[in-house]
Amino acid sequence: LIRMLCAGICNTDLELQRGYYGFRGTPGHEFVGEVVAADNSTWIGQRVVGEINLACGHCEWCQRGLGRHCPRRTVLGIVKHPGAFREVLTLPEDNLHPVPREISTAQAVFVEPLAAACEILDQVRIPAGAPVAVLGDGKLGLLIGQVLRAHGAEVHQFGHHRDKLRIAAAAGIDVRVGKKTPVAAYDWVVDATGSNLGLAQAVKMTKPRGTVILKSSVHGLVGIDSAPVIVNEITLVGSRCGRFEPALKLLRSGRVRVDNLISEALPLKKASLAFRRAAQPGAMKVLLDA
Amino acid sequence: LIRMLCAGICNTDLELQRGYYGFRGTPGHEFVGEVVAADNSTWIGQRVVGEINLACGHCEWCQRGLGRHCPRRTVLGIVKHPGAFREVLTLPEDNLHPVPREISTAQAVFVEPLAAACEILDQVRIPAGAPVAVLGDGKLGLLIGQVLRAHGAEVHQFGHHRDKLRIAAAAGIDVRVGKKTPVAAYDWVVDATGSNLGLAQAVKMTKPRGTVILKSSVHGLVGIDSAPVIVNEITLVGSRCGRFEPALKLLRSGRVRVDNLISEALPLKKASLAFRRAAQPGAMKVLLDA
């Protein structure tokens, strides 16, 4: 049993609100809390973040350490498990990670999306120094840019918002504003546009035998012309949630900065206002404080 | 300079005829011929097959041995280089491979599409004994099934045509007729349906973290729902032409059989009838004899 301290509104929460996943109940999956009751009493009083997939623990996937793909999983605030936008929530102790004191509560809210950004490096081997194009300058795109830069890649971040790209530039990332993108220019391209045009654009930017990482959760059908994917033998890699350990390490070391990704913090009882704010164009992370 | 002995009509040739690639001139890229003139006179009189991409030989791709992706390439009978459906044709000597005498001329026509099937194994590492689903029972699908079986995979071939699947079954492949396909059942799925519904079906059949190989050349937009690709972290790999060496080896050893993939052989002067025959539903390979 966890007392919520702070939570973050994610685009997925806005989509849940629009009814996309058929979820009913309390949303919220990015949170920091304090354990108030646990089987193992050493957890009690600890400040924690929690992995959001509740796995069965027994199947092939769980045995392989990939409970995130357990077919019987529920997901905090997304699939059949009540979420974090309330005073208290529950998660299995196995899902919890203590938050080191170097990381503030507001910063720790970013562990979950930062883990999703880190997931890319668990899936593909990007050589140090390789130029990587990151499409999109939203919250996830800006986290991905920082993660790949911390990994040693030469990140080029493409977006349409000068103010958001300034955040990337402040992190030492090479930024490109506007619609023009180079053709067949990168071995590695990450689509974090959140747009159903992002994938086709990413494919265009990719060199033959290159890799596109799909980080945009777009709803409905995405029209892709499979011909360039086949002719240029491009690899597309779907990418979702990640392990929390590398995200905690990056936040603790200060190699990824999240403070300037926060738009504002509102109290939990103003959640419905907070959702409206989070849905506004240009909004960054809106936090809910307990 | 090569005198054509026998050539094969590919689906790409039918698409060229429909105007898809903006190609004008003589089509034809699957052929066997006899060299009649060459700078290096040791070629003269040899029975040869030829790689279809004419690369610049100098660029980054050519240096890496991937002239098939040279951006300045022309392609025999497909892009700016006259094809093989005529009495004589030209190719650079570097593109030629002598045909071992164990391989008949009609069999050697299959080297090019068989190389495209073998390309899969140059791109992804499929463990021996792994179950692999091959969707599609057309010419390419049947070659792919045999290649993967020769590699040691446990191939399940899915299709709608009992007579075509019999060819796969005769090669010792486990075949499945009809529309019902299992969900999230394979780590490896090859889409060789040639249909714009094939990709979505392939994604459905793939386990989380599994791989779909795209071998269907479909024209226009393919609608894919990227959500399952992302949620299940599936990898999609576009795959096109391959090296001729492994294809020649498989034909020579008899581990891949192609004789029963031939519908009929017509003389070159009946090419336009041959094209109509090749376009008929259920047609397999139609050959053109010089």
JSON list of N, CA and C in Angstrom, two decimals, chain B residues 216-246:
[
{"chain": "B", "resi": 216, "resn": "SER", "atom": "N", "xyz": [6.86, -9.29, -48.98]},
{"chain": "B", "resi": 216, "resn": "SER", "atom": "CA", "xyz": [5.81, -8.98, -49.95]},
{"chain": "B", "resi": 216, "resn": "SER", "atom": "C", "xyz": [6.06, -7.64, -50.57]},
{"chain": "B", "resi": 217, "resn": "SER", "atom": "N", "xyz": [6.20, -7.60, -51.88]},
{"chain": "B", "resi": 217, "resn": "SER", "atom": "CA", "xyz": [6.24, -6.27, -52.48]},
{"chain": "B", "resi": 217, "resn": "SER", "atom": "C", "xyz": [4.82, -5.89, -52.85]},
{"chain": "B", "resi": 218, "resn": "VAL", "atom": "N", "xyz": [4.29, -4.96, -52.05]},
{"chain": "B", "resi": 218, "resn": "VAL", "atom": "CA", "xyz": [2.92, -4.51, -52.23]},
{"chain": "B", "resi": 218, "resn": "VAL", "atom": "C", "xyz": [2.98, -3.06, -52.65]},
{"chain": "B", "resi": 219, "resn": "HIS", "atom": "N", "xyz": [2.07, -2.63, -53.49]},
{"chain": "B", "resi": 219, "resn": "HIS", "atom": "CA", "xyz": [2.15, -1.25, -53.94]},
{"chain": "B", "resi": 219, "resn": "HIS", "atom": "C", "xyz": [1.16, -0.37, -53.24]},
{"chain": "B", "resi": 220, "resn": "GLY", "atom": "N", "xyz": [1.57, 0.87, -53.05]},
{"chain": "B", "resi": 220, "resn": "GLY", "atom": "CA", "xyz": [0.72, 1.83, -52.39]},
{"chain": "B", "resi": 220, "resn": "GLY", "atom": "C", "xyz": [0.82, 1.66, -50.88]},
{"chain": "B", "resi": 221, "resn": "LEU", "atom": "N", "xyz": [-0.05, 2.34, -50.17]},
{"chain": "B", "resi": 221, "resn": "LEU", "atom": "CA", "xyz": [0.03, 2.35, -48.72]},
{"chain": "B", "resi": 221, "resn": "LEU", "atom": "C", "xyz": [-0.51, 1.06, -48.14]},
{"chain": "B", "resi": 222, "resn": "VAL", "atom": "N", "xyz": [0.20, 0.57, -47.15]},
{"chain": "B", "resi": 222, "resn": "VAL", "atom": "CA", "xyz": [-0.27, -0.57, -46.38]},
{"chain": "B", "resi": 222, "resn": "VAL", "atom": "C", "xyz": [-0.70, 0.00, -45.04]},
{"chain": "B", "resi": 223, "resn": "GLY", "atom": "N", "xyz": [-1.95, -0.22, -44.67]},
{"chain": "B", "resi": 223, "resn": "GLY", "atom": "CA", "xyz": [-2.39, 0.29, -43.38]},
{"chain": "B", "resi": 223, "resn": "GLY", "atom": "C", "xyz": [-1.92, -0.65, -42.28]},
{"chain": "B", "resi": 224, "resn": "ILE", "atom": "N", "xyz": [-1.06, -0.16, -41.40]},
{"chain": "B", "resi": 224, "resn": "ILE", "atom": "CA", "xyz": [-0.76, -1.00, -40.26]},
{"chain": "B", "resi": 224, "resn": "ILE", "atom": "C", "xyz": [-1.13, -0.27, -38.99]},
{"chain": "B", "resi": 225, "resn": "ASP", "atom": "N", "xyz": [-1.58, -1.03, -38.02]},
{"chain": "B", "resi": 225, "resn": "ASP", "atom": "CA", "xyz": [-1.85, -0.49, -36.72]},
{"chain": "B", "resi": 225, "resn": "ASP", "atom": "C", "xyz": [-0.54, -0.60, -35.96]},
{"chain": "B", "resi": 226, "resn": "SER", "atom": "N", "xyz": [0.13, 0.54, -35.76]},
{"chain": "B", "resi": 226, "resn": "SER", "atom": "CA", "xyz": [1.45, 0.45, -35.13]},
{"chain": "B", "resi": 226, "resn": "SER", "atom": "C", "xyz": [1.36, 0.11, -33.65]},
{"chain": "B", "resi": 227, "resn": "ALA", "atom": "N", "xyz": [0.16, 0.25, -33.05]},
{"chain": "B", "resi": 227, "resn": "ALA", "atom": "CA", "xyz": [0.03, -0.02, -31.61]},
{"chain": "B", "resi": 227, "resn": "ALA", "atom": "C", "xyz": [0.50, -1.42, -31.23]},
{"chain": "B", "resi": 228, "resn": "PRO", "atom": "N", "xyz": [0.04, -2.50, -31.88]},
{"chain": "B", "resi": 228, "resn": "PRO", "atom": "CA", "xyz": [0.54, -3.82, -31.48]},
{"chain": "B", "resi": 228, "resn": "PRO", "atom": "C", "xyz": [2.04, -4.01, -31.72]},
{"chain": "B", "resi": 229, "resn": "VAL", "atom": "N", "xyz": [2.56, -3.34, -32.74]},
{"chain": "B", "resi": 229, "resn": "VAL", "atom": "CA", "xyz": [4.01, -3.41, -33.00]},
{"chain": "B", "resi": 229, "resn": "VAL", "atom": "C", "xyz": [4.77, -2.81, -31.82]},
{"chain": "B", "resi": 230, "resn": "ILE", "atom": "N", "xyz": [4.25, -1.68, -31.32]},
{"chain": "B", "resi": 230, "resn": "ILE", "atom": "CA", "xyz": [4.91, -1.01, -30.19]},
{"chain": "B", "resi": 230, "resn": "ILE", "atom": "C", "xyz": [4.66, -1.75, -28.89]},
{"chain": "B", "resi": 231, "resn": "VAL", "atom": "N", "xyz": [3.40, -2.08, -28.61]},
{"chain": "B", "resi": 231, "resn": "VAL", "atom": "CA", "xyz": [3.06, -2.73, -27.34]},
{"chain": "B", "resi": 231, "resn": "VAL", "atom": "C", "xyz": [3.82, -4.05, -27.20]},
{"chain": "B", "resi": 232, "resn": "ASN", "atom": "N", "xyz": [3.87, -4.83, -28.27]},
{"chain": "B", "resi": 232, "resn": "ASN", "atom": "CA", "xyz": [4.56, -6.12, -28.22]},
{"chain": "B", "resi": 232, "resn": "ASN", "atom": "C", "xyz": [6.02, -6.02, -28.65]},
{"chain": "B", "resi": 233, "resn": "GLU", "atom": "N", "xyz": [6.48, -4.82, -28.88]},
{"chain": "B", "resi": 233, "resn": "GLU", "atom": "CA", "xyz": [7.90, -4.57, -29.23]},
{"chain": "B", "resi": 233, "resn": "GLU", "atom": "C", "xyz": [8.38, -5.50, -30.33]},
{"chain": "B", "resi": 234, "resn": "ILE", "atom": "N", "xyz": [7.59, -5.54, -31.39]},
{"chain": "B", "resi": 234, "resn": "ILE", "atom": "CA", "xyz": [7.91, -6.39, -32.54]},
{"chain": "B", "resi": 234, "resn": "ILE", "atom": "C", "xyz": [8.89, -5.67, -33.47]},
{"chain": "B", "resi": 235, "resn": "THR", "atom": "N", "xyz": [9.77, -6.46, -34.07]},
{"chain": "B", "resi": 235, "resn": "THR", "atom": "CA", "xyz": [10.71, -5.93, -35.05]},
{"chain": "B", "resi": 235, "resn": "THR", "atom": "C", "xyz": [10.25, -6.33, -36.45]},
{"chain": "B", "resi": 236, "resn": "LEU", "atom": "N", "xyz": [10.19, -5.35, -37.36]},
{"chain": "B", "resi": 236, "resn": "LEU", "atom": "CA", "xyz": [9.83, -5.61, -38.75]},
{"chain": "B", "resi": 236, "resn": "LEU", "atom": "C", "xyz": [11.08, -5.39, -39.59]},
{"chain": "B", "resi": 237, "resn": "VAL", "atom": "N", "xyz": [11.39, -6.35, -40.44]},
{"chain": "B", "resi": 237, "resn": "VAL", "atom": "CA", "xyz": [12.62, -6.26, -41.24]},
{"chain": "B", "resi": 237, "resn": "VAL", "atom": "C", "xyz": [12.28, -6.34, -42.72]},
{"chain": "B", "resi": 238, "resn": "GLY", "atom": "N", "xyz": [12.51, -5.25, -43.43]},
{"chain": "B", "resi": 238, "resn": "GLY", "atom": "CA", "xyz": [12.33, -5.27, -44.88]},
{"chain": "B", "resi": 238, "resn": "GLY", "atom": "C", "xyz": [13.45, -6.07, -45.53]},
{"chain": "B", "resi": 239, "resn": "SER", "atom": "N", "xyz": [13.11, -6.85, -46.55]},
{"chain": "B", "resi": 239, "resn": "SER", "atom": "CA", "xyz": [14.11, -7.76, -47.13]},
{"chain": "B", "resi": 239, "resn": "SER", "atom": "C", "xyz": [13.92, -7.84, -48.64]},
{"chain": "B", "resi": 240, "resn": "ARG", "atom": "N", "xyz": [15.01, -7.70, -49.40]},
{"chain": "B", "resi": 240, "resn": "ARG", "atom": "CA", "xyz": [14.90, -7.64, -50.86]},
{"chain": "B", "resi": 240, "resn": "ARG", "atom": "C", "xyz": [15.85, -8.65, -51.50]},
{"chain": "B", "resi": 241, "resn": "CYS", "atom": "N", "xyz": [16.77, -8.20, -52.34]},
{"chain": "B", "resi": 241, "resn": "CYS", "atom": "CA", "xyz": [17.66, -9.10, -53.09]},
{"chain": "B", "resi": 241, "resn": "CYS", "atom": "C", "xyz": [18.75, -9.68, -52.19]},
{"chain": "B", "resi": 242, "resn": "GLY", "atom": "N", "xyz": [19.27, -10.81, -52.59]},
{"chain": "B", "resi": 242, "resn": "GLY", "atom": "CA", "xyz": [20.35, -11.41, -51.82]},
{"chain": "B", "resi": 242, "resn": "GLY", "atom": "C", "xyz": [21.54, -11.81, -52.67]},
{"chain": "B", "resi": 243, "resn": "ARG", "atom": "N", "xyz": [22.57, -12.31, -51.99]},
{"chain": "B", "resi": 243, "resn": "ARG", "atom": "CA", "xyz": [23.76, -12.81, -52.66]},
{"chain": "B", "resi": 243, "resn": "ARG", "atom": "C", "xyz": [23.43, -14.11, -53.40]},
{"chain": "B", "resi": 244, "resn": "PHE", "atom": "N", "xyz": [24.10, -14.34, -54.52]},
{"chain": "B", "resi": 244, "resn": "PHE", "atom": "CA", "xyz": [23.80, -15.54, -55.32]},
{"chain": "B", "resi": 244, "resn": "PHE", "atom": "C", "xyz": [24.47, -16.80, -54.78]},
{"chain": "B", "resi": 245, "resn": "GLU", "atom": "N", "xyz": [25.59, -16.65, -54.05]},
{"chain": "B", "resi": 245, "resn": "GLU", "atom": "CA", "xyz": [26.37, -17.82, -53.63]},
{"chain": "B", "resi": 245, "resn": "GLU", "atom": "C", "xyz": [25.54, -18.85, -52.86]},
{"chain": "B", "resi": 246, "resn": "PRO", "atom": "N", "xyz": [24.82, -18.42, -51.78]},
{"chain": "B", "resi": 246, "resn": "PRO", "atom": "CA", "xyz": [24.07, -19.45, -51.03]},
{"chain": "B", "resi": 246, "resn": "PRO", "atom": "C", "xyz": [22.97, -20.10, -51.88]}
]
